[in-house]
Amino acid sequence: MNPVVVALGRPFRLAVIGGAPPSMIGPAHRVGATFDGRFAIVAGVLSSDAGRGRAAGAQLGLDPARCYADIGSMIAAERARADGIEAVAVMTPNDSHFAIVKAAAEAGLDVIVDKPLCNDAAEADELARIVAQAGVASVVTHTYAGYAMIRQARALIADGAIGELRFAAMEYFGSGLALKVEELPDAHRRWRLRPEKSGVSLVLGDLGTHAHHLVNFVAGAPMTALSAEVGTLMPGRAVHDWASLRFRLAGGARGAMTISQAAAGAENHIALRVFGAKGHVEWMHRDHEHLRLALQDGETRIYGKGQPNLAPIAAQAARLPRRGHPEGVFEAFAVLYADFADAMLARRAGRPPDAATPSPSVADGAAGVRFVHAALASSRDDGRWVELS
Amino acid sequence: MNPVVVALGRPFRLAVIGGAPPSMIGPAHRVGATFDGRFAIVAGVLSSDAGRGRAAGAQLGLDPARCYADIGSMIAAERARADGIEAVAVMTPNDSHFAIVKAAAEAGLDVIVDKPLCNDAAEADELARIVAQAGVASVVTHTYAGYAMIRQARALIADGAIGELRFAAMEYFGSGLALKVEELPDAHRRWRLRPEKSGVSLVLGDLGTHAHHLVNFVAGAPMTALSAEVGTLMPGRAVHDWASLRFRLAGGARGAMTISQAAAGAENHIALRVFGAKGHVEWMHRDHEHLRLALQDGETRIYGKGQPNLAPIAAQAARLPRRGHPEGVFEAFAVLYADFADAMLARRAGRPPDAATPSPSVADGAAGVRFVHAALASSRDDGRWVELS
Amino acid sequence: MNPVVVALGRPFRLAVIGGAPPSMIGPAHRVGATFDGRFAIVAGVLSSDAGRGRAAGAQLGLDPARCYADIGSMIAAERARADGIEAVAVMTPNDSHFAIVKAAAEAGLDVIVDKPLCNDAAEADELARIVAQAGVASVVTHTYAGYAMIRQARALIADGAIGELRFAAMEYFGSGLALKVEELPDAHRRWRLRPEKSGVSLVLGDLGTHAHHLVNFVAGAPMTALSAEVGTLMPGRAVHDWASLRFRLAGGARGAMTISQAAAGAENHIALRVFGAKGHVEWMHRDHEHLRLALQDGETRIYGKGQPNLAPIAAQAARLPRRGHPEGVFEAFAVLYADFADAMLARRAGRPPDAATPSPSVADGAAGVRFVHAALASSRDDGRWVELS
Amino acid sequence: MNPVVVALGRPFRLAVIGGAPPSMIGPAHRVGATFDGRFAIVAGVLSSDAGRGRAAGAQLGLDPARCYADIGSMIAAERARADGIEAVAVMTPNDSHFAIVKAAAEAGLDVIVDKPLCNDAAEADELARIVAQAGVASVVTHTYAGYAMIRQARALIADGAIGELRFAAMEYFGSGLALKVEELPDAHRRWRLRPEKSGVSLVLGDLGTHAHHLVNFVAGAPMTALSAEVGTLMPGRAVHDWASLRFRLAGGARGAMTISQAAAGAENHIALRVFGAKGHVEWMHRDHEHLRLALQDGETRIYGKGQPNLAPIAAQAARLPRRGHPEGVFEAFAVLYADFADAMLARRAGRPPDAATPSPSVADGAAGVRFVHAALASSRDDGRWVELS
């Protein structure tokens, strides 16, 4: 049963900020939000040009009257309605997140926002402070946190399945910048290629914050220090497409991660292995619906969706909880939005929204932004170890 | 761009027949239908009890006035509306499909229906005739026909990549009946366990029709004859859970398939291999987003979503057409519904709807029902070869 | 420690019959025999032409005086030596096995022979009788019986890991006859293409007897009946390259296997799955050093070499018993030869040699030959079920 | 045909130094040496205790008269024989390699030696000088250099298949030190646990030199600089079991590798990926007989043994060159020994032995030792970049 409809008699009313076609991430947010019927998308800011915004809204089935040109006018207008929005979903370029999330949270709206939270570390901390003070629910859409087997990995490690942590090893190789996309005809439309939009380090913002969250989330221990090399593989490129880090987790476990967006031929390859005294967990994106637990003194176990013995946070993170019925990115977004709804219900029940779900909050997102800046600081200083606050 | 909104200025208006919670297949249909914005679900028959139907409709966001108790009253009432339904999606138990599809098609409504098309071979042929005469668009939701790599396999074989067909080998092992589910407390609610609902052979209707369509679709050649053993593995079970077949495809290629729903521990395992004079294609459900083409005189090729050289019918069958961004069953349903919309547009443009898409039509669904009956006839006669009409 | 050297102070003295270069199987036998130092190859029949035999023997490091032109003269001459041979390894074409094995066993020599045991069912039974009467040790080299994980599969099933048997499914696809090899320049040298040499059904003798042994061995239950189609895929071919069978195992479990040597692009693909009431085991040749045990009510287990909890017959079947140090066909032959040595030691200790090892004996080999003939009889009668004696 | 027997009429005469039971590596050397009949093992130094050496020699079938207590007496005695040894195979603890290889090379004997070449960088360079001056053939047994697909990877990259190099990423995780083996009863017999035997950094000598050679060999570019962290994961351990490095290859490509011997549950996991402008190659030890070439603008290719289009150095590196007939570590040693024999033949033909084969020579082994010391120097200086000479 849909817990939102149970509680309210209707879904939450959500506004989308950005994501108009031909955005790639827009459909993931919209399908995810409506997947379970916990949200109805009723308003949006789809373009700063009013006409273009209404045209895009029409494609999404939005009432033209609720297609706004900016967050401020939306907040003002929706506040005046009996059926005004209760939450906003932010999927605009990174540099705009700060102002939007700030405005929404200060208006008491719950907020779900794409990663990275923002580009500037001070702004990230400011957002974390604002959201905490406002008491609103928040989720940062680190896709992989919505995968059932990532949650199972976290649960197994928390449960002591691999014993005391020893080290984590991670690779994240995408091919989005493997070609010289800067020279393609539509390059001017790709805001990611402009550092003022995408931030001080593209590879760290785009992929690195995912990797940082994944390792923290699965290991159950925050990263406390790092030594990094960040750079550019593609000749003549203005943005970063390579990073290689060594790190420490709280408790002393070591780690290494290597990340590139210029990995020609790579299929969004993510390999995460966390080793402990008794064994390790291994998760590969190419087989994301299975998780390996390899024990030193026994056979290897494979966990998969639909098994009777999954941890509750993993079992719940399935839209089709039967063995061998594949799910993917859209369903992961549905999980994140389900968590967001749970956090919103918790807030309305007087409970702390952040604690209601395993999904990353704005506070987690702020840690990701600090990670980006720490890695850059280390790299600029030839790999010096930098502590993470 | 959403071609329906481009053509009509709005999505098609769809009614759902069945699929109320806690149905497993209901969400797949509803998410699939609305995924791309080509359909809006505006009406439904969710229970023969009017009150229960309205309650279920409320959960799905339906107007209570458009929640009907049966297909006949829905057709009558919707016909009277300017914004009446244009298509129906049928996800009720198998034994009810005939009457619903017949009524809908005869009313000129386009129809998408779960598999198997129906339980009786004569009824299946009758439906094929009615749909053809009515000229309506039709799709039978053989999930796997919505997977991009199944379409790529079909395209490669059609293109001669493996040369003249030699043989096909297929396994389909599910675990839904691996336990004695007949003895579980909720068994009385599982209509599949009652032959009068699920048909003369559960394993053949549930899994066999999928397998039959898959092999025909990928090989590009219909099955022409078979020798089958159909039976029951689980002691004390009333329905079939095992079938093993040898077969011939048009053109003379041989084949074998083995199917069970009582395959303990199986993760909806489907392995399909089609061999030709020059090589073979291999597709495994557990890695459904990749396809192998193994050549006798060269290296093996792996095809995957997002590659630049996919066949158009494969490239289009992706909701997130980038390498390494997983999709699954819901997205396959979205593909089938996109095809359904294309067929509906074709009809409205005066073109034959069935030819507009690679998705299986009611005529294909009728072939599946004939396959079930032929396999049973062979099995009853100790494996005698039976020709398929 | 080498148990033969412990017992005798030296390795067993072995003669090789056949396998001279460029034979493919000769090296497997010779490497296997000497791998552990349990056998020294001291004599041979490498050609019926004496000079050619001595030349081939020289390449293998044999004393020219112990290179013989036929089995009879070898037995006579070696019997006269204080250091005469104690065992023979037979790797000649199938049609010669009967006379050689008969002569060796009747001379009291232990015998290890390539599969199939022979071509004729009556001769096979005669050999089984002779070997039993002579009390000699015997092994038929079904390669896969030497793999550690095949033995682990047998042990798990014997131990009840999957519960009562339900069905077995098997595929065996090789590509040796995928091209029209009959038309290659060296075709006249390939004795397999001549039925008078290779037997009544090439695919059944070459691959089918392996498959028959594998399923019997792993399931721990002999095949009791079958319904088969045997035929030829390649136009204009004189030998069989295709077989598809349904079968029963003792105890009533069902099964299916499909086999072809004309499977273009196949990498000696063998997939074996055995299902029981509680789960199934899955073994794929392409990952032959791992075994899956998938349980209906729990996670899937992966067994691999070097794990601490393997069954003894699996743990012993490793030449390099550490995780992740790959082995293959040659090492499987070493396992079969180690078993042969164990059986020889058992005989010398007055214990029944066949019972000393899990390796297939001549009696098992005879069952394989009967299987070939039963499958042919069924196929000739349009798939009629045939009981296996 | 065996090229040594063709050229000499007999195999090369080889002495083994070390490797007596229960050594793990001894059988790999002995099986590898004799696999193809290119070497006969005729002498050995198996223990510094004469009696124990003769007992071990007896187990290996050696003439007691040719079992020596040290390399010096062996060289003296064998030199006096008409059938004296021509080559030595060294598989003793690392700290003894220098004196043995020096004595052998200075005596004009060809030498094959286990890795790491030795423990001290100055000694390594000295050995490289001595071997070069003596003109003897040399091979250092980096196992993985004997795998066919590692050679195919090298050939593809050399051939431009992935374009200009961008970066390499490597993981090497073993579980040999995952438990506190120092506390096991037989710990005193494990020379690897004593730094004076195994060298200044166990993980770098044991695994790191393999990894260094692999990346250099496959990329076709030597490592030129590195930044390393080397340390110990297991509490209370005296030797290193962890290293994480960033590096540069000649030409400017970047790289990262992470290595541990304390990776609980790991199956000797090696993952090597080398990325270029057009695509990447991926090799995983767990599927060591296949190699992926993933192209940015096309499908992924899988290379495997027995394919018709392999590079010659890959095609030759198979003992059973047919698809789907698995090989492993022993066969890789056979490849290295075949290369050693080729180098010996080249020397005898007046050609430079090192250039005759792709196998690593003593010069390559010396580069590995320098790598170990450079990584340690970097680690001691908090990860400072160090140039490799």
Short mmCIF file of C-alpha atoms in Angstrom, two decimals, chain A residues 287 290 292 294-303 307-309 323, chain C residues 287 290 292 294-303 307-309 323:
data_model
loop_
_atom_site.label_atom_id
_atom_site.label_comp_id
_atom_site.label_asym_id
_atom_site.label_seq_id
_atom_site.Cartn_x
_atom_site.Cartn_y
_atom_site.Cartn_z
CA ASP A 287 25.76 -7.08 -12.48
CA HIS A 290 23.78 -9.27 -7.35
CA ARG A 292 29.06 -11.18 -3.61
CA ALA A 294 33.38 -13.87 -0.26
CA LEU A 295 34.45 -15.38 3.01
CA GLN A 296 37.95 -16.44 3.86
CA ASP A 297 36.80 -19.55 5.65
CA GLY A 298 33.81 -20.60 3.57
CA GLU A 299 32.06 -20.47 0.27
CA THR A 300 31.16 -17.26 -1.52
CA ARG A 301 27.56 -16.09 -1.16
CA ILE A 302 25.59 -14.34 -3.86
CA TYR A 303 22.77 -12.11 -2.76
CA GLN A 307 15.84 -13.91 -1.81
CA PRO A 308 14.10 -14.59 1.48
CA ASN A 309 17.01 -13.52 3.68
CA ARG A 323 14.16 -13.09 -8.44
CA ASP C 287 33.73 -21.15 -15.54
CA HIS C 290 33.34 -22.65 -9.83
CA ARG C 292 26.83 -22.61 -8.00
CA ALA C 294 21.25 -21.88 -5.66
CA LEU C 295 18.85 -22.45 -2.83
CA GLN C 296 15.18 -21.65 -2.92
CA ASP C 297 15.16 -20.37 0.61
CA GLY C 298 18.54 -18.69 0.86
CA GLU C 299 21.41 -17.10 -0.93
CA THR C 300 23.33 -18.72 -3.74
CA ARG C 301 26.65 -20.33 -2.80
CA ILE C 302 29.69 -20.40 -5.04
CA TYR C 303 32.16 -23.20 -4.48
CA GLN C 307 37.91 -23.21 -0.14
CA PRO C 308 38.19 -24.80 3.28
CA ASN C 309 34.83 -26.56 3.14
CA ARG C 323 42.07 -20.19 -4.73
#
